[in-house]
């Protein structure tokens, strides 16, 4: 059973205020992408890796993989306009031998191997997909035009992280459908199949602005 990882790194990262894409912003002295790539390469749970690079950044991504001696990287796809389109481009490069596809955000550099273990164990238990989640600290409101229209029951809510793991067939089928509005892969699969939650990890924080970069650096 081959497990492929699709590492999506094609976001623009405008909120970082840099002239380079987020995946190439500096985390300590290396591009952000290096950290998650190295961790996927080192993980015994992962057999092959596809990187999804920002348009025009395919070559630097491949060079980085070579510098890090990443023997598991088999392809580098060009990202799309949205995250879901980038995932679709990456999954198109995944081999026919894949039983499971793990999709991970390069913007979450500190990837603990235990979380990979948790999502893959859930698939072995018969789920179609598995997502690491954290409980919410804040109360969540539905807001329209500045007015609160609903308060959602917090005990039913969770914040979804990556890595998200799916049976390859389930993810491929979901990506064949409408991708509009999908901000993660689970939202595409959960309407068709059974997606489990597993405990996430605070270190899997997604880097969106400069202060996140500093916080994530403190986790290294
Ligand atoms: O934009 P957001 O923070 O949701 O991005 C999550 C992940 O998806 C990041 O790793 C980013 O590089 C990736 N992404 C992508 N292609 C896009 C938008 C985001 O690969 N068009």
PDB file of C-alpha atoms and ligand atoms in Angstrom:
ATOM      1  CA  UNK A   1       0.000   0.000   0.000  1.00  0.00           C
ATOM      2  CA  UNK A   2       1.854   3.093  -1.210  1.00  0.00           C
ATOM      3  CA  UNK A   3       1.279   6.360   0.628  1.00  0.00           C
ATOM      4  CA  UNK A   4       1.845   9.495  -1.450  1.00  0.00           C
ATOM      5  CA  UNK A   5       2.108  13.004  -0.038  1.00  0.00           C
ATOM      6  CA  UNK A   6       0.995  16.072  -1.979  1.00  0.00           C
ATOM      7  CA  UNK A   7       2.678  19.121  -0.466  1.00  0.00           C
ATOM      8  CA  UNK A   8       0.785  22.245  -1.547  1.00  0.00           C
ATOM      9  CA  UNK A   9       3.058  25.277  -1.600  1.00  0.00           C
ATOM     10  CA  UNK A  10       1.533  27.424  -4.354  1.00  0.00           C
ATOM     11  CA  UNK A  11      -0.092  30.123  -2.213  1.00  0.00           C
ATOM     12  CA  UNK A  12       0.881  33.744  -2.823  1.00  0.00           C
ATOM     13  CA  UNK A  13       1.271  34.636   0.838  1.00  0.00           C
ATOM     14  CA  UNK A  14       0.333  38.265   0.280  1.00  0.00           C
ATOM     15  CA  UNK A  15      -0.171  38.831   4.014  1.00  0.00           C
ATOM     16  CA  UNK A  16       3.528  38.135   4.609  1.00  0.00           C
ATOM     17  CA  UNK A  17       4.293  41.286   2.670  1.00  0.00           C
ATOM     18  CA  UNK A  18       7.252  39.728   0.852  1.00  0.00           C
ATOM     19  CA  UNK A  19       7.959  39.757  -2.883  1.00  0.00           C
ATOM     20  CA  UNK A  20       8.382  35.993  -2.891  1.00  0.00           C
ATOM     21  CA  UNK A  21       5.655  33.352  -2.363  1.00  0.00           C
ATOM     22  CA  UNK A  22       4.983  32.207   1.202  1.00  0.00           C
ATOM     23  CA  UNK A  23       6.684  28.837   0.658  1.00  0.00           C
ATOM     24  CA  UNK A  24       9.933  30.715   0.010  1.00  0.00           C
ATOM     25  CA  UNK A  25       9.671  33.129   2.938  1.00  0.00           C
ATOM     26  CA  UNK A  26      12.512  32.556   5.395  1.00  0.00           C
ATOM     27  CA  UNK A  27      11.921  30.343   8.420  1.00  0.00           C
ATOM     28  CA  UNK A  28      15.151  30.835  10.340  1.00  0.00           C
ATOM     29  CA  UNK A  29      17.619  30.703   7.448  1.00  0.00           C
ATOM     30  CA  UNK A  30      15.738  28.359   5.108  1.00  0.00           C
ATOM     31  CA  UNK A  31      12.692  28.612   2.822  1.00  0.00           C
ATOM     32  CA  UNK A  32       9.492  27.691   4.698  1.00  0.00           C
ATOM     33  CA  UNK A  33       8.953  24.808   2.263  1.00  0.00           C
ATOM     34  CA  UNK A  34      12.188  23.102   3.402  1.00  0.00           C
ATOM     35  CA  UNK A  35      10.856  22.219   6.851  1.00  0.00           C
ATOM     36  CA  UNK A  36       7.733  20.233   5.843  1.00  0.00           C
ATOM     37  CA  UNK A  37       9.513  18.717   2.846  1.00  0.00           C
ATOM     38  CA  UNK A  38      12.325  17.409   5.021  1.00  0.00           C
ATOM     39  CA  UNK A  39       9.849  16.024   7.563  1.00  0.00           C
ATOM     40  CA  UNK A  40       7.809  14.183   4.892  1.00  0.00           C
ATOM     41  CA  UNK A  41      11.049  12.812   3.390  1.00  0.00           C
ATOM     42  CA  UNK A  42      12.195  11.548   6.815  1.00  0.00           C
ATOM     43  CA  UNK A  43       8.847   9.950   7.705  1.00  0.00           C
ATOM     44  CA  UNK A  44       8.573   6.161   7.434  1.00  0.00           C
ATOM     45  CA  UNK A  45       4.847   6.665   6.741  1.00  0.00           C
ATOM     46  CA  UNK A  46       5.444   8.370   3.375  1.00  0.00           C
ATOM     47  CA  UNK A  47       6.669   6.619   0.211  1.00  0.00           C
ATOM     48  CA  UNK A  48       6.528   9.334  -2.463  1.00  0.00           C
ATOM     49  CA  UNK A  49       6.085  13.097  -2.565  1.00  0.00           C
ATOM     50  CA  UNK A  50       4.636  15.542  -5.117  1.00  0.00           C
ATOM     51  CA  UNK A  51       5.401  19.237  -4.556  1.00  0.00           C
ATOM     52  CA  UNK A  52       2.914  21.803  -5.887  1.00  0.00           C
ATOM     53  CA  UNK A  53       4.906  24.973  -6.575  1.00  0.00           C
ATOM     54  CA  UNK A  54       3.777  28.512  -7.314  1.00  0.00           C
ATOM     55  CA  UNK A  55       3.813  29.262 -11.072  1.00  0.00           C
ATOM     56  CA  UNK A  56       7.418  30.169 -12.008  1.00  0.00           C
ATOM     57  CA  UNK A  57       8.847  28.584  -8.823  1.00  0.00           C
ATOM     58  CA  UNK A  58       8.991  24.978 -10.045  1.00  0.00           C
ATOM     59  CA  UNK A  59      12.757  25.053 -10.602  1.00  0.00           C
ATOM     60  CA  UNK A  60      13.675  26.530  -7.199  1.00  0.00           C
ATOM     61  CA  UNK A  61      11.375  23.907  -5.619  1.00  0.00           C
ATOM     62  CA  UNK A  62      13.122  21.057  -7.422  1.00  0.00           C
ATOM     63  CA  UNK A  63      16.538  22.507  -6.555  1.00  0.00           C
ATOM     64  CA  UNK A  64      15.516  22.725  -2.895  1.00  0.00           C
ATOM     65  CA  UNK A  65      14.413  19.071  -2.945  1.00  0.00           C
ATOM     66  CA  UNK A  66      17.789  18.150  -4.477  1.00  0.00           C
ATOM     67  CA  UNK A  67      19.704  20.206  -1.905  1.00  0.00           C
ATOM     68  CA  UNK A  68      17.837  18.417   0.879  1.00  0.00           C
ATOM     69  CA  UNK A  69      18.578  15.058  -0.829  1.00  0.00           C
ATOM     70  CA  UNK A  70      14.859  14.245  -0.990  1.00  0.00           C
ATOM     71  CA  UNK A  71      14.798  10.940  -2.841  1.00  0.00           C
ATOM     72  CA  UNK A  72      11.021  10.554  -2.403  1.00  0.00           C
ATOM     73  CA  UNK A  73      10.118  13.617  -4.507  1.00  0.00           C
ATOM     74  CA  UNK A  74       8.932  12.301  -7.866  1.00  0.00           C
ATOM     75  CA  UNK A  75       7.195  15.334  -9.379  1.00  0.00           C
ATOM     76  CA  UNK A  76       6.681  19.050  -9.060  1.00  0.00           C
ATOM     77  CA  UNK A  77       3.318  20.323 -10.331  1.00  0.00           C
ATOM     78  CA  UNK A  78       2.382  23.941 -11.012  1.00  0.00           C
ATOM     79  CA  UNK A  79      -0.221  25.317  -8.623  1.00  0.00           C
ATOM     80  CA  UNK A  80      -3.586  26.785  -9.572  1.00  0.00           C
ATOM     81  CA  UNK A  81      -5.605  29.861  -8.620  1.00  0.00           C
ATOM     82  CA  UNK A  82      -7.074  28.223  -5.516  1.00  0.00           C
ATOM     83  CA  UNK A  83      -5.799  25.677  -3.013  1.00  0.00           C
ATOM     84  CA  UNK A  84      -8.237  23.050  -4.328  1.00  0.00           C
ATOM     85  CA  UNK A  85      -6.986  23.581  -7.891  1.00  0.00           C
ATOM     86  CA  UNK A  86      -3.414  23.206  -6.639  1.00  0.00           C
ATOM     87  CA  UNK A  87      -4.362  19.935  -4.925  1.00  0.00           C
ATOM     88  CA  UNK A  88      -5.972  18.741  -8.162  1.00  0.00           C
ATOM     89  CA  UNK A  89      -2.758  19.544 -10.081  1.00  0.00           C
ATOM     90  CA  UNK A  90      -0.680  17.678  -7.490  1.00  0.00           C
ATOM     91  CA  UNK A  91      -2.935  14.617  -7.360  1.00  0.00           C
ATOM     92  CA  UNK A  92      -2.735  14.407 -11.182  1.00  0.00           C
ATOM     93  CA  UNK A  93       0.976  13.578 -10.695  1.00  0.00           C
ATOM     94  CA  UNK A  94       0.337  10.854  -8.098  1.00  0.00           C
ATOM     95  CA  UNK A  95       1.150   7.353  -9.343  1.00  0.00           C
ATOM     96  CA  UNK A  96      -1.331   4.519  -9.897  1.00  0.00           C
ATOM     97  CA  UNK A  97       0.324   2.605  -7.045  1.00  0.00           C
ATOM     98  CA  UNK A  98      -1.084   5.072  -4.478  1.00  0.00           C
ATOM     99  CA  UNK A  99      -3.590   3.546  -2.055  1.00  0.00           C
ATOM    100  CA  UNK A 100      -3.553   6.621   0.150  1.00  0.00           C
ATOM    101  CA  UNK A 101      -2.891  10.303  -0.559  1.00  0.00           C
ATOM    102  CA  UNK A 102      -1.878  12.652   2.240  1.00  0.00           C
ATOM    103  CA  UNK A 103      -2.330  16.359   1.474  1.00  0.00           C
ATOM    104  CA  UNK A 104      -0.282  18.792   3.524  1.00  0.00           C
ATOM    105  CA  UNK A 105       0.069  22.598   3.561  1.00  0.00           C
ATOM    106  CA  UNK A 106       3.653  23.831   3.215  1.00  0.00           C
ATOM    107  CA  UNK A 107       2.365  26.772   5.274  1.00  0.00           C
ATOM    108  CA  UNK A 108       2.291  24.369   8.273  1.00  0.00           C
ATOM    109  CA  UNK A 109       6.015  23.640   8.457  1.00  0.00           C
ATOM    110  CA  UNK A 110       6.214  21.914  11.842  1.00  0.00           C
ATOM    111  CA  UNK A 111       4.714  18.540  10.983  1.00  0.00           C
ATOM    112  CA  UNK A 112       4.948  15.977  13.815  1.00  0.00           C
ATOM    113  CA  UNK A 113       5.325  12.384  12.623  1.00  0.00           C
ATOM    114  CA  UNK A 114       2.739  11.318  15.240  1.00  0.00           C
ATOM    115  CA  UNK A 115       0.030  13.244  13.393  1.00  0.00           C
ATOM    116  CA  UNK A 116       0.858  11.378  10.173  1.00  0.00           C
ATOM    117  CA  UNK A 117       0.586   8.171  12.192  1.00  0.00           C
ATOM    118  CA  UNK A 118      -2.834   9.223  13.561  1.00  0.00           C
ATOM    119  CA  UNK A 119      -4.429  10.058  10.198  1.00  0.00           C
ATOM    120  CA  UNK A 120      -3.044   6.913   8.524  1.00  0.00           C
ATOM    121  CA  UNK A 121      -4.157   4.682  11.397  1.00  0.00           C
ATOM    122  CA  UNK A 122      -7.712   6.004  10.964  1.00  0.00           C
ATOM    123  CA  UNK A 123      -7.644   4.949   7.296  1.00  0.00           C
ATOM    124  CA  UNK A 124      -6.467   1.476   8.331  1.00  0.00           C
ATOM    125  CA  UNK A 125      -9.533   1.345  10.600  1.00  0.00           C
ATOM    126  CA  UNK A 126     -11.832   1.757   7.580  1.00  0.00           C
ATOM    127  CA  UNK A 127     -12.385   5.505   7.190  1.00  0.00           C
ATOM    128  CA  UNK A 128     -12.275   7.134   3.739  1.00  0.00           C
ATOM    129  CA  UNK A 129     -10.396  10.117   5.104  1.00  0.00           C
ATOM    130  CA  UNK A 130      -8.945  11.514   8.319  1.00  0.00           C
ATOM    131  CA  UNK A 131      -8.298  15.075   9.445  1.00  0.00           C
ATOM    132  CA  UNK A 132      -6.369  16.409  12.458  1.00  0.00           C
ATOM    133  CA  UNK A 133      -8.496  18.888  14.419  1.00  0.00           C
ATOM    134  CA  UNK A 134      -8.226  21.137  17.449  1.00  0.00           C
ATOM    135  CA  UNK A 135     -11.125  22.258  19.651  1.00  0.00           C
ATOM    136  CA  UNK A 136     -12.046  25.950  19.372  1.00  0.00           C
ATOM    137  CA  UNK A 137     -11.329  28.346  22.224  1.00  0.00           C
ATOM    138  CA  UNK A 138     -13.586  31.113  20.912  1.00  0.00           C
ATOM    139  CA  UNK A 139     -17.340  31.159  20.411  1.00  0.00           C
ATOM    140  CA  UNK A 140     -18.125  31.201  16.681  1.00  0.00           C
ATOM    141  CA  UNK A 141     -20.835  33.409  15.166  1.00  0.00           C
ATOM    142  CA  UNK A 142     -22.409  33.403  11.726  1.00  0.00           C
ATOM    143  CA  UNK A 143     -22.299  37.031  10.582  1.00  0.00           C
ATOM    144  CA  UNK A 144     -24.113  38.647   7.642  1.00  0.00           C
ATOM    145  CA  UNK A 145     -23.594  42.322   6.765  1.00  0.00           C
ATOM    146  CA  UNK A 146     -22.125  43.022  10.185  1.00  0.00           C
ATOM    147  CA  UNK A 147     -25.020  41.441  12.073  1.00  0.00           C
ATOM    148  CA  UNK A 148     -24.817  38.197  14.078  1.00  0.00           C
ATOM    149  CA  UNK A 149     -27.460  35.825  12.733  1.00  0.00           C
ATOM    150  CA  UNK A 150     -26.443  32.679  14.617  1.00  0.00           C
ATOM    151  CA  UNK A 151     -24.215  31.405  17.426  1.00  0.00           C
ATOM    152  CA  UNK A 152     -22.875  27.967  16.558  1.00  0.00           C
ATOM    153  CA  UNK A 153     -22.684  25.242  19.255  1.00  0.00           C
ATOM    154  CA  UNK A 154     -18.980  25.270  20.131  1.00  0.00           C
ATOM    155  CA  UNK A 155     -18.863  21.659  21.328  1.00  0.00           C
ATOM    156  CA  UNK A 156     -19.674  20.537  17.770  1.00  0.00           C
ATOM    157  CA  UNK A 157     -16.994  22.724  16.143  1.00  0.00           C
ATOM    158  CA  UNK A 158     -13.333  21.999  15.438  1.00  0.00           C
ATOM    159  CA  UNK A 159     -10.515  23.729  13.580  1.00  0.00           C
ATOM    160  CA  UNK A 160      -9.196  21.525  10.760  1.00  0.00           C
ATOM    161  CA  UNK A 161      -5.467  21.226  10.107  1.00  0.00           C
ATOM    162  CA  UNK A 162      -3.349  19.248   7.678  1.00  0.00           C
ATOM    163  CA  UNK A 163      -1.964  16.604   6.986  1.00  0.00           C
ATOM    164  CA  UNK A 164      -5.308  15.242   5.747  1.00  0.00           C
ATOM    165  CA  UNK A 165      -5.222  11.618   4.534  1.00  0.00           C
ATOM    166  CA  UNK A 166      -7.647   9.998   2.076  1.00  0.00           C
ATOM    167  CA  UNK A 167      -8.100   6.762   0.213  1.00  0.00           C
ATOM    168  CA  UNK A 168      -6.655   7.675  -3.185  1.00  0.00           C
ATOM    169  CA  UNK A 169      -9.861   6.630  -4.956  1.00  0.00           C
ATOM    170  CA  UNK A 170     -12.034   8.836  -2.699  1.00  0.00           C
ATOM    171  CA  UNK A 171      -9.855  11.922  -3.148  1.00  0.00           C
ATOM    172  CA  UNK A 172      -9.556  11.454  -6.907  1.00  0.00           C
ATOM    173  CA  UNK A 173     -13.331  11.128  -7.231  1.00  0.00           C
ATOM    174  CA  UNK A 174     -13.945  14.218  -5.075  1.00  0.00           C
ATOM    175  CA  UNK A 175     -11.465  16.276  -7.116  1.00  0.00           C
ATOM    176  CA  UNK A 176     -13.392  15.363 -10.275  1.00  0.00           C
ATOM    177  CA  UNK A 177     -16.340  17.406  -8.980  1.00  0.00           C
ATOM    178  CA  UNK A 178     -16.966  21.093  -8.331  1.00  0.00           C
ATOM    179  CA  UNK A 179     -14.120  22.667  -6.321  1.00  0.00           C
ATOM    180  CA  UNK A 180     -15.785  26.039  -5.693  1.00  0.00           C
ATOM    181  CA  UNK A 181     -15.487  27.238  -2.107  1.00  0.00           C
ATOM    182  CA  UNK A 182     -13.360  24.294  -0.917  1.00  0.00           C
ATOM    183  CA  UNK A 183     -10.737  25.578   1.527  1.00  0.00           C
ATOM    184  CA  UNK A 184      -9.608  22.081   2.486  1.00  0.00           C
ATOM    185  CA  UNK A 185      -9.744  18.602   0.941  1.00  0.00           C
ATOM    186  CA  UNK A 186     -11.992  17.095   3.593  1.00  0.00           C
ATOM    187  CA  UNK A 187     -14.815  19.432   2.568  1.00  0.00           C
ATOM    188  CA  UNK A 188     -14.760  17.762  -0.860  1.00  0.00           C
ATOM    189  CA  UNK A 189     -14.636  14.182   0.454  1.00  0.00           C
ATOM    190  CA  UNK A 190     -16.912  14.431   3.537  1.00  0.00           C
ATOM    191  CA  UNK A 191     -20.056  14.931   1.439  1.00  0.00           C
ATOM    192  CA  UNK A 192     -19.476  11.598  -0.333  1.00  0.00           C
ATOM    193  CA  UNK A 193     -17.563   9.461   2.172  1.00  0.00           C
ATOM    194  CA  UNK A 194     -16.780   9.012   5.870  1.00  0.00           C
ATOM    195  CA  UNK A 195     -14.062  11.310   7.164  1.00  0.00           C
ATOM    196  CA  UNK A 196     -12.774  10.865  10.723  1.00  0.00           C
ATOM    197  CA  UNK A 197     -11.182  13.400  13.025  1.00  0.00           C
ATOM    198  CA  UNK A 198      -8.019  12.691  14.989  1.00  0.00           C
ATOM    199  CA  UNK A 199      -6.287  14.970  17.527  1.00  0.00           C
ATOM    200  CA  UNK A 200      -4.313  17.743  15.833  1.00  0.00           C
ATOM    201  CA  UNK A 201      -1.280  19.532  17.202  1.00  0.00           C
ATOM    202  CA  UNK A 202      -0.660  23.184  18.156  1.00  0.00           C
ATOM    203  CA  UNK A 203       2.710  23.110  16.358  1.00  0.00           C
ATOM    204  CA  UNK A 204       0.805  22.635  13.071  1.00  0.00           C
ATOM    205  CA  UNK A 205      -0.031  26.325  13.109  1.00  0.00           C
ATOM    206  CA  UNK A 206      -0.537  27.774   9.616  1.00  0.00           C
ATOM    207  CA  UNK A 207       1.794  30.637   8.775  1.00  0.00           C
ATOM    208  CA  UNK A 208      -0.177  33.592   7.436  1.00  0.00           C
ATOM    209  CA  UNK A 209       1.704  36.661   8.693  1.00  0.00           C
ATOM    210  CA  UNK A 210       5.157  37.591   9.967  1.00  0.00           C
ATOM    211  CA  UNK A 211       4.343  37.016  13.641  1.00  0.00           C
ATOM    212  CA  UNK A 212       3.308  33.427  12.775  1.00  0.00           C
ATOM    213  CA  UNK A 213       6.758  32.883  11.235  1.00  0.00           C
ATOM    214  CA  UNK A 214       8.379  33.905  14.521  1.00  0.00           C
ATOM    215  CA  UNK A 215       6.043  31.700  16.545  1.00  0.00           C
ATOM    216  CA  UNK A 216       6.631  28.688  14.294  1.00  0.00           C
ATOM    217  CA  UNK A 217      10.415  29.267  14.468  1.00  0.00           C
ATOM    218  CA  UNK A 218      10.113  28.963  18.256  1.00  0.00           C
ATOM    219  CA  UNK A 219       8.638  25.428  17.780  1.00  0.00           C
ATOM    220  CA  UNK A 220      11.745  24.218  15.900  1.00  0.00           C
TER     221      UNK A 220
HETATM  222  O1  LIG B   1      -4.082  30.214   1.383  1.00  0.00           O
HETATM  223  P1  LIG B   1      -4.057  29.201   2.484  1.00  0.00           P
HETATM  224  O2  LIG B   1      -3.428  29.732   3.723  1.00  0.00           O
HETATM  225  O3  LIG B   1      -5.346  28.494   2.728  1.00  0.00           O
HETATM  226  O4  LIG B   1      -3.053  28.108   1.953  1.00  0.00           O
HETATM  227  C1  LIG B   1      -2.916  26.837   2.538  1.00  0.00           C
HETATM  228  C2  LIG B   1      -1.893  26.062   1.733  1.00  0.00           C
HETATM  229  O5  LIG B   1      -2.354  25.911   0.394  1.00  0.00           O
HETATM  230  C3  LIG B   1      -0.513  26.751   1.658  1.00  0.00           C
HETATM  231  O6  LIG B   1       0.508  25.801   1.883  1.00  0.00           O
HETATM  232  C4  LIG B   1      -0.498  27.316   0.263  1.00  0.00           C
HETATM  233  O7  LIG B   1       0.807  27.366  -0.297  1.00  0.00           O
HETATM  234  C5  LIG B   1      -1.370  26.341  -0.512  1.00  0.00           C
HETATM  235  N1  LIG B   1      -2.034  26.970  -1.675  1.00  0.00           N
HETATM  236  C6  LIG B   1      -1.748  26.488  -2.949  1.00  0.00           C
HETATM  237  N2  LIG B   1      -2.340  27.083  -4.049  1.00  0.00           N
HETATM  238  C7  LIG B   1      -3.154  28.143  -3.904  1.00  0.00           C
HETATM  239  C8  LIG B   1      -3.465  28.642  -2.616  1.00  0.00           C
HETATM  240  C9  LIG B   1      -2.890  28.031  -1.505  1.00  0.00           C
HETATM  241  O8  LIG B   1      -0.989  25.544  -3.089  1.00  0.00           O
HETATM  242  N3  LIG B   1      -3.677  28.707  -4.996  1.00  0.00           N
END
